[in-house]
Short mmCIF file of C-alpha atoms and ligand atoms in Angstrom, two decimals:
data_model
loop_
_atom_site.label_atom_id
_atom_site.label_comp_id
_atom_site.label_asym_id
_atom_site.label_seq_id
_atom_site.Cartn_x
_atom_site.Cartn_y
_atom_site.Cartn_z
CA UNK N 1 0.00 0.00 0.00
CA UNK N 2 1.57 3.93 -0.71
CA UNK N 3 1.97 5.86 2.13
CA UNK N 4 -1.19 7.46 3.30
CA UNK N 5 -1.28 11.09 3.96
CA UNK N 6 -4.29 11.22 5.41
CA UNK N 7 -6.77 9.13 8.06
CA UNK N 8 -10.42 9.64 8.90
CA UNK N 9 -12.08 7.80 11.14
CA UNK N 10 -15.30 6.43 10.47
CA UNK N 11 -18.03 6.03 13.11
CA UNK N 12 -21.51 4.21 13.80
CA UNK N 13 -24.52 4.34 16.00
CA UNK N 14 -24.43 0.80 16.87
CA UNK N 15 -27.70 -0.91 15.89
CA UNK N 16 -27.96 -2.49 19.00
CA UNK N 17 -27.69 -0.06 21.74
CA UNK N 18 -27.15 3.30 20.20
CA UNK N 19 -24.01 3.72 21.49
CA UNK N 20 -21.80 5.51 18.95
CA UNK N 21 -18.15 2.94 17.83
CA UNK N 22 -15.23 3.90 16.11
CA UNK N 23 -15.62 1.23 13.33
CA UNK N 24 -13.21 1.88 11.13
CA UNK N 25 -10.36 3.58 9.45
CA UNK N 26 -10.26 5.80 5.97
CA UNK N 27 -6.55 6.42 4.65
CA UNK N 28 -6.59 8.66 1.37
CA UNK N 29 -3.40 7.57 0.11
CA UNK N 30 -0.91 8.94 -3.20
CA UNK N 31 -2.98 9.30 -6.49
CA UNK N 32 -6.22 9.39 -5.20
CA UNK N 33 -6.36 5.73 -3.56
CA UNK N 34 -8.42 5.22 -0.17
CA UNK N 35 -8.25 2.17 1.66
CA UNK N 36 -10.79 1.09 4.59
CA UNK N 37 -10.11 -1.15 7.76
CA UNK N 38 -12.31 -2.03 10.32
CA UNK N 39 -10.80 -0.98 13.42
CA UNK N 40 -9.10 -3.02 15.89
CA UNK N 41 -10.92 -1.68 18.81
CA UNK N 42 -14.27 -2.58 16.70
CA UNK N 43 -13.25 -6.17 16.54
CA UNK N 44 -12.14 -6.48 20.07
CA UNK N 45 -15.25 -5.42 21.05
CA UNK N 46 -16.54 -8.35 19.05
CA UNK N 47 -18.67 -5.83 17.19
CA UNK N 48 -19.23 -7.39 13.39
CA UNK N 49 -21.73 -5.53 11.74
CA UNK N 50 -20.93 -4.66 8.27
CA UNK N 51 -21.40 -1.42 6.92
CA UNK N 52 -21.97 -2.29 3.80
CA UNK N 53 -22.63 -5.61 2.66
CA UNK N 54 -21.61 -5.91 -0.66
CA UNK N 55 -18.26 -3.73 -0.78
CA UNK N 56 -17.10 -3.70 3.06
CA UNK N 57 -17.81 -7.00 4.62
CA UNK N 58 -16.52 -7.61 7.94
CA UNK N 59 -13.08 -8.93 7.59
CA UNK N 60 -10.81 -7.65 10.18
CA UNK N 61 -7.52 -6.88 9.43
CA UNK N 62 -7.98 -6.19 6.14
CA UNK N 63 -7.16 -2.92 4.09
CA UNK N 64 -9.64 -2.51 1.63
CA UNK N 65 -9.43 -0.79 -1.85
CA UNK N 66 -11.81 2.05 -2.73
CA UNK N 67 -12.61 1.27 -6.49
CA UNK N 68 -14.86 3.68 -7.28
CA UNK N 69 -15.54 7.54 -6.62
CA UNK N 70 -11.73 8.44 -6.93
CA UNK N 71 -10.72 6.61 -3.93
CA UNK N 72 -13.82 6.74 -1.51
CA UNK N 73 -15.36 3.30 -0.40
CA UNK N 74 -19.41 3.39 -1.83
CA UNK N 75 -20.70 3.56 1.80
CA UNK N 76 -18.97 6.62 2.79
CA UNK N 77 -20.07 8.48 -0.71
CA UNK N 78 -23.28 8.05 0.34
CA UNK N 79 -23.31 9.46 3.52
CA UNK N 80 -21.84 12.75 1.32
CA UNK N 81 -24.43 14.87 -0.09
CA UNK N 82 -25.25 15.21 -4.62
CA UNK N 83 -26.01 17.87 -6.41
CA UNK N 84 -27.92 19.88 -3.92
CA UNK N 85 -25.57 19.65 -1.00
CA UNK N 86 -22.72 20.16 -2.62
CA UNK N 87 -23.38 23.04 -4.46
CA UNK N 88 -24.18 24.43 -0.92
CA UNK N 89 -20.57 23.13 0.34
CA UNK N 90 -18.76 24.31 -3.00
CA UNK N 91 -20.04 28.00 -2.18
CA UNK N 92 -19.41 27.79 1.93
CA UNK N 93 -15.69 26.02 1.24
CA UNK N 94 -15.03 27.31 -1.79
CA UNK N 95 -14.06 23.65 -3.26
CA UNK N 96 -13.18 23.35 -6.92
CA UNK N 97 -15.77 22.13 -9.30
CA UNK N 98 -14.23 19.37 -9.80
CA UNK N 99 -13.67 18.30 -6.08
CA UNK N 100 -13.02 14.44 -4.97
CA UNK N 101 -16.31 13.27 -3.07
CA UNK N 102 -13.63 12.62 -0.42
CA UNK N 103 -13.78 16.81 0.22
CA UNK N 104 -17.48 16.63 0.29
CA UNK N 105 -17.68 13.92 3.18
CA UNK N 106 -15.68 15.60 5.08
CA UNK N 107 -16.69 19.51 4.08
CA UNK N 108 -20.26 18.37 5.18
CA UNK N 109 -21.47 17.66 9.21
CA UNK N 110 -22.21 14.73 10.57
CA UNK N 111 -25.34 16.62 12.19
CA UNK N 112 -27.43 15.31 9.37
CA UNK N 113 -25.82 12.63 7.90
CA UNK N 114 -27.69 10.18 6.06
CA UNK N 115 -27.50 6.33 7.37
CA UNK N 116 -25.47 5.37 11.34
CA UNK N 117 -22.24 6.75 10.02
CA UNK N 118 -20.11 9.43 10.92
CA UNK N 119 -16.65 10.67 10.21
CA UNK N 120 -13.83 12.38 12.08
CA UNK N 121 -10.28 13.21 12.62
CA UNK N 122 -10.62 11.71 16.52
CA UNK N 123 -9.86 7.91 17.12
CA UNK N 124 -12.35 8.05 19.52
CA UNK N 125 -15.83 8.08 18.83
CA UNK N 126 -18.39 11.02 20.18
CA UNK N 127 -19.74 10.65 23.34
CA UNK N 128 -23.45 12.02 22.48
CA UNK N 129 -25.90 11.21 20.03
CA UNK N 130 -24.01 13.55 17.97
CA UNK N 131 -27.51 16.09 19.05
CA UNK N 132 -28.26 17.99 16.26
CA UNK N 133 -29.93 20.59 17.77
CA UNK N 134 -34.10 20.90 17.41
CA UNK N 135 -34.36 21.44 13.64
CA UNK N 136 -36.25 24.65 12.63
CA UNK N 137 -39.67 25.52 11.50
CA UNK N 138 -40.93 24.21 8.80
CA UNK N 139 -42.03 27.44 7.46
CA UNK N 140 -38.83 29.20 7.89
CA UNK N 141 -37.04 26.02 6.53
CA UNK N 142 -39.16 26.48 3.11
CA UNK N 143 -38.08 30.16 2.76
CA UNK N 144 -34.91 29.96 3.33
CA UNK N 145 -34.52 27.26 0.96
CA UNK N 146 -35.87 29.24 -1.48
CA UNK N 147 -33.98 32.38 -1.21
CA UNK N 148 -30.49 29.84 -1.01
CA UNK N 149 -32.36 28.31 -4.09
CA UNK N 150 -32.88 31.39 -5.60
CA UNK N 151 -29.21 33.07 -4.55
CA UNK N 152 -30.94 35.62 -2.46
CA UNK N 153 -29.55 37.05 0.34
CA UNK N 154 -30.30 34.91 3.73
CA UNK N 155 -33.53 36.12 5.33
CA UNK N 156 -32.57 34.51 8.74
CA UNK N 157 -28.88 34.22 9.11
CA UNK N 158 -29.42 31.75 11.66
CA UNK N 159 -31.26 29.11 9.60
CA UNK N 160 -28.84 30.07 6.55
CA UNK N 161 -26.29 28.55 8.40
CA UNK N 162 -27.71 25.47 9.50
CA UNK N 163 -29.05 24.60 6.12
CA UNK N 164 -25.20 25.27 4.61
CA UNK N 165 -24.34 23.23 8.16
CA UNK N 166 -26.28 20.30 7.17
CA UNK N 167 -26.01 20.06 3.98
CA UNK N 168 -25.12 16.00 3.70
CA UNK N 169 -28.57 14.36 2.67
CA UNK N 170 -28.46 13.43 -1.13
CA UNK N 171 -30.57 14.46 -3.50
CA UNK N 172 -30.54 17.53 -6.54
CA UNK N 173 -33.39 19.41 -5.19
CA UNK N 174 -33.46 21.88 -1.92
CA UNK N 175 -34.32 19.85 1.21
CA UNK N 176 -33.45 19.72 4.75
CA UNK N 177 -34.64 18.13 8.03
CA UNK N 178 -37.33 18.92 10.38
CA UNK N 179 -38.76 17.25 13.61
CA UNK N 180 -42.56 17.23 14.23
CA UNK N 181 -44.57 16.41 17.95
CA UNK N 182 -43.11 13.49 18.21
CA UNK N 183 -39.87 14.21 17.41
CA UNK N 184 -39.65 11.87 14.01
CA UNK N 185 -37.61 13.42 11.64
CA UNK N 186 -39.15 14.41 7.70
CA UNK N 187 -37.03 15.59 5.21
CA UNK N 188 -38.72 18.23 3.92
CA UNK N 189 -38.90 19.23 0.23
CA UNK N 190 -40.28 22.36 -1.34
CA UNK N 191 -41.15 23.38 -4.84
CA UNK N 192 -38.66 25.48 -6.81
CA UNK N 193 -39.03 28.41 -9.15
CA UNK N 194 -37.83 26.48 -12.21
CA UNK N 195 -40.18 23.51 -11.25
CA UNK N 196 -42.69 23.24 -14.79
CA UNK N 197 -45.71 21.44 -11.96
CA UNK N 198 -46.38 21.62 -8.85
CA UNK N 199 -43.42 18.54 -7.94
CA UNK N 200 -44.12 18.41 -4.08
CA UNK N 201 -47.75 17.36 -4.99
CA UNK N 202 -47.20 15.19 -7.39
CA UNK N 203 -44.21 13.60 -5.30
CA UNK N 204 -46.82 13.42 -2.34
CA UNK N 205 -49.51 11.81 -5.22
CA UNK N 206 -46.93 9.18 -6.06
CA UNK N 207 -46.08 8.28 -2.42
CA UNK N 208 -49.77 8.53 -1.14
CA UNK N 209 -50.43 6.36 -4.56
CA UNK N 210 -48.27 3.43 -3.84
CA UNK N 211 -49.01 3.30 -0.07
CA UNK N 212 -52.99 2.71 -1.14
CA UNK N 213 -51.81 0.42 -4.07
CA UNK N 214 -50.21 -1.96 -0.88
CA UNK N 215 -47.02 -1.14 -1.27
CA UNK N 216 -44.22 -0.65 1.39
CA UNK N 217 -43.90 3.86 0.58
CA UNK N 218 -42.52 5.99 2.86
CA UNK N 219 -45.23 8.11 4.35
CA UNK N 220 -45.52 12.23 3.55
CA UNK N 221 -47.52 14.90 3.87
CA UNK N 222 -48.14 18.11 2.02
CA UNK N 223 -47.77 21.10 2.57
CA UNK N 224 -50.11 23.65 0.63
CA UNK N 225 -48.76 26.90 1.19
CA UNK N 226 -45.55 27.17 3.63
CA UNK N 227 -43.03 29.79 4.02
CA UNK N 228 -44.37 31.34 -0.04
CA UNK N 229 -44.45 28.09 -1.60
CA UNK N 230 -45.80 23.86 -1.20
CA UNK N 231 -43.32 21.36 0.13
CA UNK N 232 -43.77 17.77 0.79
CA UNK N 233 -42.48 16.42 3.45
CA UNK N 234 -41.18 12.62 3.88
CA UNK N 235 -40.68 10.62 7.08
CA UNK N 236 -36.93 9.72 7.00
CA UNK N 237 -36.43 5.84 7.08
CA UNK N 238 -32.80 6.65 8.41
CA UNK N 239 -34.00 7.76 12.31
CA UNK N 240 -35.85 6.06 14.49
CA UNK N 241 -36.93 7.84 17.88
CA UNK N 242 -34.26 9.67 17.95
CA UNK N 243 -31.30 7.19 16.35
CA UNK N 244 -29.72 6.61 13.52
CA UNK N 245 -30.02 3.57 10.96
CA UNK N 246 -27.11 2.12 8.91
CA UNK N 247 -28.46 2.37 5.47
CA UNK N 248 -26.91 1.61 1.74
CA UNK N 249 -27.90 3.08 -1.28
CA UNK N 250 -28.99 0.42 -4.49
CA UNK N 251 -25.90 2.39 -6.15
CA UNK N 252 -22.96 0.77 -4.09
CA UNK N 253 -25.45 -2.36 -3.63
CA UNK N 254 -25.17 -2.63 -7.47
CA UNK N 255 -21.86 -1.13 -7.30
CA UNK N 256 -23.00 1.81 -9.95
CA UNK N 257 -20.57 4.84 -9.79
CA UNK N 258 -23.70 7.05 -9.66
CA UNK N 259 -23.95 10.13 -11.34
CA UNK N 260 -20.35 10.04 -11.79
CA UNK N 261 -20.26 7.53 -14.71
CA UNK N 262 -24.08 7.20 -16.68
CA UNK N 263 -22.11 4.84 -18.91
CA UNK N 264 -22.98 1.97 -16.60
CA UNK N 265 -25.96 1.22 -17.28
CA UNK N 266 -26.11 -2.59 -17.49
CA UNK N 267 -25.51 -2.29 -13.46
CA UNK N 268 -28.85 -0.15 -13.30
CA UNK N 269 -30.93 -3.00 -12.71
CA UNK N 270 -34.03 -4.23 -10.73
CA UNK N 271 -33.43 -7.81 -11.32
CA UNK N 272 -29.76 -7.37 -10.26
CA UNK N 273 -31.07 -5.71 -7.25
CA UNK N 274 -33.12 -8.24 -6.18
CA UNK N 275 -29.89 -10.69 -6.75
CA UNK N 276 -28.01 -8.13 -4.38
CA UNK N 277 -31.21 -8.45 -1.56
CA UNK N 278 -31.10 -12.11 -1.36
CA UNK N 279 -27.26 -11.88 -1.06
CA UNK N 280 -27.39 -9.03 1.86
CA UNK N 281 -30.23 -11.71 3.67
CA UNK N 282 -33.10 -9.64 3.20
CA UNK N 283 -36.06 -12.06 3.35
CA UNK N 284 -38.26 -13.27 0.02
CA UNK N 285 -40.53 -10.51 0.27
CA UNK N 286 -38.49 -7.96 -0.25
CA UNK N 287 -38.03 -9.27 -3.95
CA UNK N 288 -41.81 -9.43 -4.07
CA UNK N 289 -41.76 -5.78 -2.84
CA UNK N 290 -38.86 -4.28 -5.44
CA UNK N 291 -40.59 -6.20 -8.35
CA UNK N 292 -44.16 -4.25 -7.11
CA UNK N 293 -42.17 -1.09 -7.25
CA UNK N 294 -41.01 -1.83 -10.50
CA UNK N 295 -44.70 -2.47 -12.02
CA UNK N 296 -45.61 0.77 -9.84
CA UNK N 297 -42.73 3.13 -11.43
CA UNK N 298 -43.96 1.46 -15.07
CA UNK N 299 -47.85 2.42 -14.30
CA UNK N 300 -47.49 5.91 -12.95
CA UNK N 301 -44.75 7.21 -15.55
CA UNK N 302 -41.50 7.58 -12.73
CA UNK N 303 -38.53 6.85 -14.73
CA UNK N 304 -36.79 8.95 -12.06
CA UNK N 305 -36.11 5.34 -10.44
CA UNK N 306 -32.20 5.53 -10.46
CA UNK N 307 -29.79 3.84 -8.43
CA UNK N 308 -29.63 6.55 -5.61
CA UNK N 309 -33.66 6.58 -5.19
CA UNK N 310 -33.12 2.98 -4.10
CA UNK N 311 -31.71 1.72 -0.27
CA UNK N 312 -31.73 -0.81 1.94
CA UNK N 313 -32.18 -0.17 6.10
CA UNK N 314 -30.29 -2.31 8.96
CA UNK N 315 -33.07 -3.32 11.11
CA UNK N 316 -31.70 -4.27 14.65
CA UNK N 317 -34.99 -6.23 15.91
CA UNK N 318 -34.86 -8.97 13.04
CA UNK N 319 -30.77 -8.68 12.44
CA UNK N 320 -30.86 -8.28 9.10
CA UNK N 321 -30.85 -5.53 5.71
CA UNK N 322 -34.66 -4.73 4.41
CA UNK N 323 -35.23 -2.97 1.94
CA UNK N 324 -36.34 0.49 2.55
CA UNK N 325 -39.24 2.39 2.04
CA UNK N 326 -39.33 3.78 -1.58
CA UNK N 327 -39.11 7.03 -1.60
CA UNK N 328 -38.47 10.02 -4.45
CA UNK N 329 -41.30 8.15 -6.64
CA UNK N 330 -42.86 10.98 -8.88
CA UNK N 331 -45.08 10.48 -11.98
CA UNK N 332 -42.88 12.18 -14.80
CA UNK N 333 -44.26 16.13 -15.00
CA UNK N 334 -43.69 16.26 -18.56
CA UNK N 335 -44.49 13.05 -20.65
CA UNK N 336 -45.28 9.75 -20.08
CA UNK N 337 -42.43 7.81 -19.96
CA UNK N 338 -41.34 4.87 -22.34
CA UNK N 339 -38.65 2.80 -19.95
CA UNK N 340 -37.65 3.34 -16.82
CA UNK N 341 -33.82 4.64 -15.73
CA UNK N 342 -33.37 0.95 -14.44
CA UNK N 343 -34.00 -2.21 -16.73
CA UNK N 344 -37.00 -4.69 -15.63
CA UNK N 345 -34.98 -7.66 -17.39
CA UNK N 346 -31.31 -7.71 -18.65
CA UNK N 347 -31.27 -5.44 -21.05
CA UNK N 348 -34.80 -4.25 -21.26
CA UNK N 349 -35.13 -0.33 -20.13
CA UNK N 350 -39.01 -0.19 -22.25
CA UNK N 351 -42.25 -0.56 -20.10
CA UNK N 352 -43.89 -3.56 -21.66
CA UNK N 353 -45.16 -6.82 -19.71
CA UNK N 354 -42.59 -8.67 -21.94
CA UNK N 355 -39.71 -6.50 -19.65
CA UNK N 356 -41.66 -6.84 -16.65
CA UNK N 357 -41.71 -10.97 -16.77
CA UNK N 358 -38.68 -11.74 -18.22
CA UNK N 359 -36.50 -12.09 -15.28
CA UNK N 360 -39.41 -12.86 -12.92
CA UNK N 361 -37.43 -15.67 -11.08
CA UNK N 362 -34.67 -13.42 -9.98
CA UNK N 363 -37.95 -11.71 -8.18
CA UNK N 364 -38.29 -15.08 -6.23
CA UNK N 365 -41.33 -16.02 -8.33
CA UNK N 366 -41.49 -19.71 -9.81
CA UNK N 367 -41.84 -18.70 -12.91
CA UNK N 368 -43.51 -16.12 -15.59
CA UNK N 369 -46.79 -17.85 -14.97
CA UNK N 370 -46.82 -17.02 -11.15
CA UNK N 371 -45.20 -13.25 -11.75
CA UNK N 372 -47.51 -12.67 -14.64
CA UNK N 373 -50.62 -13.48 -11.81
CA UNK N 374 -48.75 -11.43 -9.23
CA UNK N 375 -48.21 -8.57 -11.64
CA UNK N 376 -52.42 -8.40 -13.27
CA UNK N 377 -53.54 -8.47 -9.78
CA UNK N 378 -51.17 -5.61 -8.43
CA UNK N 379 -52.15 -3.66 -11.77
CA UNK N 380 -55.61 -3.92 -10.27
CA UNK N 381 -54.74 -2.54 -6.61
CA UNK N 382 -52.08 0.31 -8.86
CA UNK N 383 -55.60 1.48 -10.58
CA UNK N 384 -58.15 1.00 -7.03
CA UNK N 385 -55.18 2.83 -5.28
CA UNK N 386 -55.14 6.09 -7.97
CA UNK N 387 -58.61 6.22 -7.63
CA UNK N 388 -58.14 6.70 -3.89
CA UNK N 389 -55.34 9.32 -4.49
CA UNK N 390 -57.16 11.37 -7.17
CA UNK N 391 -58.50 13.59 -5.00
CA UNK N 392 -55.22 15.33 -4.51
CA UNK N 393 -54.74 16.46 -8.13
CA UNK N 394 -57.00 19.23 -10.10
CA UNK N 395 -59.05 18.34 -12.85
CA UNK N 396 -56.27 18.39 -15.57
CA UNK N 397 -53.58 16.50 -13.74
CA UNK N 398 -56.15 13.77 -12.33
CA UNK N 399 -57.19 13.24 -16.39
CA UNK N 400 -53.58 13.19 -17.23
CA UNK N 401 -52.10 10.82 -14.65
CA UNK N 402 -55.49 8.53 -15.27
CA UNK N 403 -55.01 8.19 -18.93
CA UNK N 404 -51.74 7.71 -18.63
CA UNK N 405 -52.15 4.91 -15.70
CA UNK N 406 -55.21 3.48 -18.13
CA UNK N 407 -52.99 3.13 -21.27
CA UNK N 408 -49.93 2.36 -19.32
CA UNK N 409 -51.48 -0.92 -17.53
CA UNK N 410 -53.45 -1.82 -20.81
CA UNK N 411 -49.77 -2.16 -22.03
CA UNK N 412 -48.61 -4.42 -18.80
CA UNK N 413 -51.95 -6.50 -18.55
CA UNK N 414 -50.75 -7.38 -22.73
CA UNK N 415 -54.20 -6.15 -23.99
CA UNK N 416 -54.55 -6.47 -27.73
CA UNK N 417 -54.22 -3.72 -29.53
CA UNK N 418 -52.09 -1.74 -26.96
CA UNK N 419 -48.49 -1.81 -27.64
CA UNK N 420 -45.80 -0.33 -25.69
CA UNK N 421 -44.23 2.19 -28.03
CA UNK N 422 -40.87 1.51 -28.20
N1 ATP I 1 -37.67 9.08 3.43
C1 ATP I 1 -36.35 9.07 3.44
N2 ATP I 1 -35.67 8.59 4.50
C2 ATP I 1 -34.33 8.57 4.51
N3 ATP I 1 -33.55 9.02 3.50
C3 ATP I 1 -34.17 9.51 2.42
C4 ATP I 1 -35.59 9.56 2.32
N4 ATP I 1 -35.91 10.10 1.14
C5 ATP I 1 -34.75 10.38 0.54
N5 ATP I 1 -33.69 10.03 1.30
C6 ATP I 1 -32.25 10.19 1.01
O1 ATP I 1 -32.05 11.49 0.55
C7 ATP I 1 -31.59 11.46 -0.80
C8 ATP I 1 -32.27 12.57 -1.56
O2 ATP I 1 -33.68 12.48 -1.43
P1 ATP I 1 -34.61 12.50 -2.71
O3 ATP I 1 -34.19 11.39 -3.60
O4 ATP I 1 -36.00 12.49 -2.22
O5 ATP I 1 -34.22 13.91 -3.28
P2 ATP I 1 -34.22 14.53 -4.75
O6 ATP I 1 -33.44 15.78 -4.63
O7 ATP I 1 -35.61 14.61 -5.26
O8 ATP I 1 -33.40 13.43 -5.55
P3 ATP I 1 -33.07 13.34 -7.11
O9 ATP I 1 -31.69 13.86 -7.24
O10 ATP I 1 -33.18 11.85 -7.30
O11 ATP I 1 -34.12 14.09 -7.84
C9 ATP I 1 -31.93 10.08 -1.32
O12 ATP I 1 -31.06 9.67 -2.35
C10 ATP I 1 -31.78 9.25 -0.08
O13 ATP I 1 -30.42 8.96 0.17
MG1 MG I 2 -33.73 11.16 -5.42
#
């Protein structure tokens, strides 16, 4: 190995207790090489979760390559915020357009961090819960994001500042954290000037949609008229009264450079993500659950479904990786799609029941006869569910999305005379 020049240390809330570990190490050696090791204290505490398990399984002793990201192990790139964030952090730090993600993990606090990890200079772990303090007001969250949106001038210089501070969730559009009554955390996301439809409804459509369709959707709620403008806002998966879960994105599951390379896009895959689910020892139904929110992206027009809208969730009670709550799922504003950003079956990116089937066994099912069953009777709930949804859209948009859901599961269900339009 070159001689590093640099360590970080990399921490976690520990599923079990809370209790916040020094798991590992982070060298950024010569030439832009990083190599991770689990730390020594980790393993005499005979601590053994993995942080990620695909690309970091726990093996002590073992300095492992970063292969991707110019030197920064998957896990760690996405606890560092996208396009959003780092805009934010390229303004505050004044780092290069062309900065390493390396800069952005560590430009960026761990107040708000997505997933159980944290990073630091200090061997030791924190003591605390790493308290962020209360989150602000919705309201004056929604402004401010705004102006910053906008480049305006901060309107209160104190929640300026702790949007720049906590600028780490991923994402392209404005968003930051709140806590309601019970002190659950939402991410909450409001519309921008630029937007060409009113995104936080739809968004809140799409995730209000799949819940009553029977799928597994994080929950929102929308926001009308806050702070000048409508904002949705989405329970975080991530937190749970008040700590933090280990999470991995479907990019390093899949091991997609994402957005950094768009060249890979035989790795943007649902049936490969399935593959990766099994592996990690997420139970059957999770499959099931990714192959529903495939059929659900297909019949509401989201081909926003790329690798980073995608995670799995460490939960503690059952010991094992789930697949999280889908979240970012919005009916395209513009057009009704064609294929979706992921493929349903190698190779296939169009919307047809042909894609959907295909690879059905890598879903779990026994076959195309059993997914093809599965899939008319979900295309059902998809179509009881909008109708239970509707009432959120205007006139025009509730015509739109229902024409497009009525010709778009014609085209799954393989009714004659509907082709997909490849
Ligand atoms: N409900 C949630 N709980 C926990 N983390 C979430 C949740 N929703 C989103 N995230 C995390 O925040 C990131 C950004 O959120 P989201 O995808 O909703 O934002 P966006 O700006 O609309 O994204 P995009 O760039 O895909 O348009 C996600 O990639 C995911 O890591
Ligand atoms: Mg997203």
């Amino acid at each position: 190995m070159p001689i590093t020049s640099r360590s970080l240390y990399v921490y976690l809330q520990r599923p079990d207790d809370g209790e916040w570990v020094t798991v590992g190490r982070y060298l950024a050696a010569a030439h832009g090489e990083g190599y991770f090791r689990y730390a020594p204290s980790y393993v005499d505490a005979g601590l053994a979760w993995s942080i990620d398990p695909v690309n970091l399984r726990f093996v002590p002793g073992l300095d492992v390559a970063a292969t991707r990201y110019r030197g920064l192990h998957d896990v760690l790139r996405d606890a560092c915020p996208d396009a959003w964030g780092q805009a934010l952090l390229r303004r505050e730090h004044n780092l290069p357009g062309n900065a390493p993600p390396l800069q952005y993990l560590q430009a960026a606090s761990n107040i708000d961090r997505w997933g159980a990890l944290a990073v630091g200079a200090s061997a030791k772990a924190p003591k605390s819960n790493l308290g962020s303090p209360a989150p602000p007001r919705l309201d004056q969250v929604v402004e401010e994001l705004a102006a910053l949106s906008e480049r305006r001038p901060a309107i209160r210089a104190k929640i300026r500042s702790r949007l720049i501070q906590t600028a780490s969730v991923g994402g392209a559009r404005p968003k930051s954290t709140v806590q309601d009554d019970t002190l659950q955390f939402w991410l909450v996301k409001p519309g921008i000037a630029s937007d060409v439809a009113n995104i936080p409804l739809l968004e809140h459509v799409g995730q209000q949609w799949g819940r009553a369709s029977g799928l597994d959707f994080a929950a929102t709620v929308f926001h009308p008229a806050v702070g000048g403008r409508s904002a949705v806002r989405v329970l975080r998966f991530d937190r749970h009264l008040g700590r933090r879960l280990m999470c991995v994105s479907a990019a390093s599951l899949l091991q997609a450079e994402y957005p950094d390379d768009l060249t890979q896009t035989d790795r943007w895959s649902y049936p490969r993500l399935a593959e990766e689910l099994r592996l990690a020892g997420s139970p059957p139904e999770d499959r099931v659950e990714l192959f529903g929110r495939m059929v659900f992206n297909a019949a509401c027009g989201n081909d926003d479904d790329h690798v980073r809208n995608h995670a799995i969730v460490y939960r503690a009670d059952e010991g094992r990786w789930r697949l999280a709550p889908a979240f970012d799922v919005v009916p395209n504003p513009v057009e009704t799609p064609r294929r979706l950003h992921m493929q349903l079956s190698v190779g296939r990116f169009d919307i047809s029941r042909d894609a959907v089937l295909a690879d059905a066994h890598r879903f779990g099912f026994s076959g195309k006869a059993e997914a093809a069953s599965y899939l008319d009777i979900l295309l059902d709930r998809i179509g009881a569910g909008f109708a239970g949804t509707a009432h959120w859209l205007d006139n025009a948009w509730r015509q739109t999305l229902h024409e497009r859901l009525t010709h778009n599961a014609a085209v799954l269900k393989g009714l004659p005379g509907v082709l997909s339009q490849e």
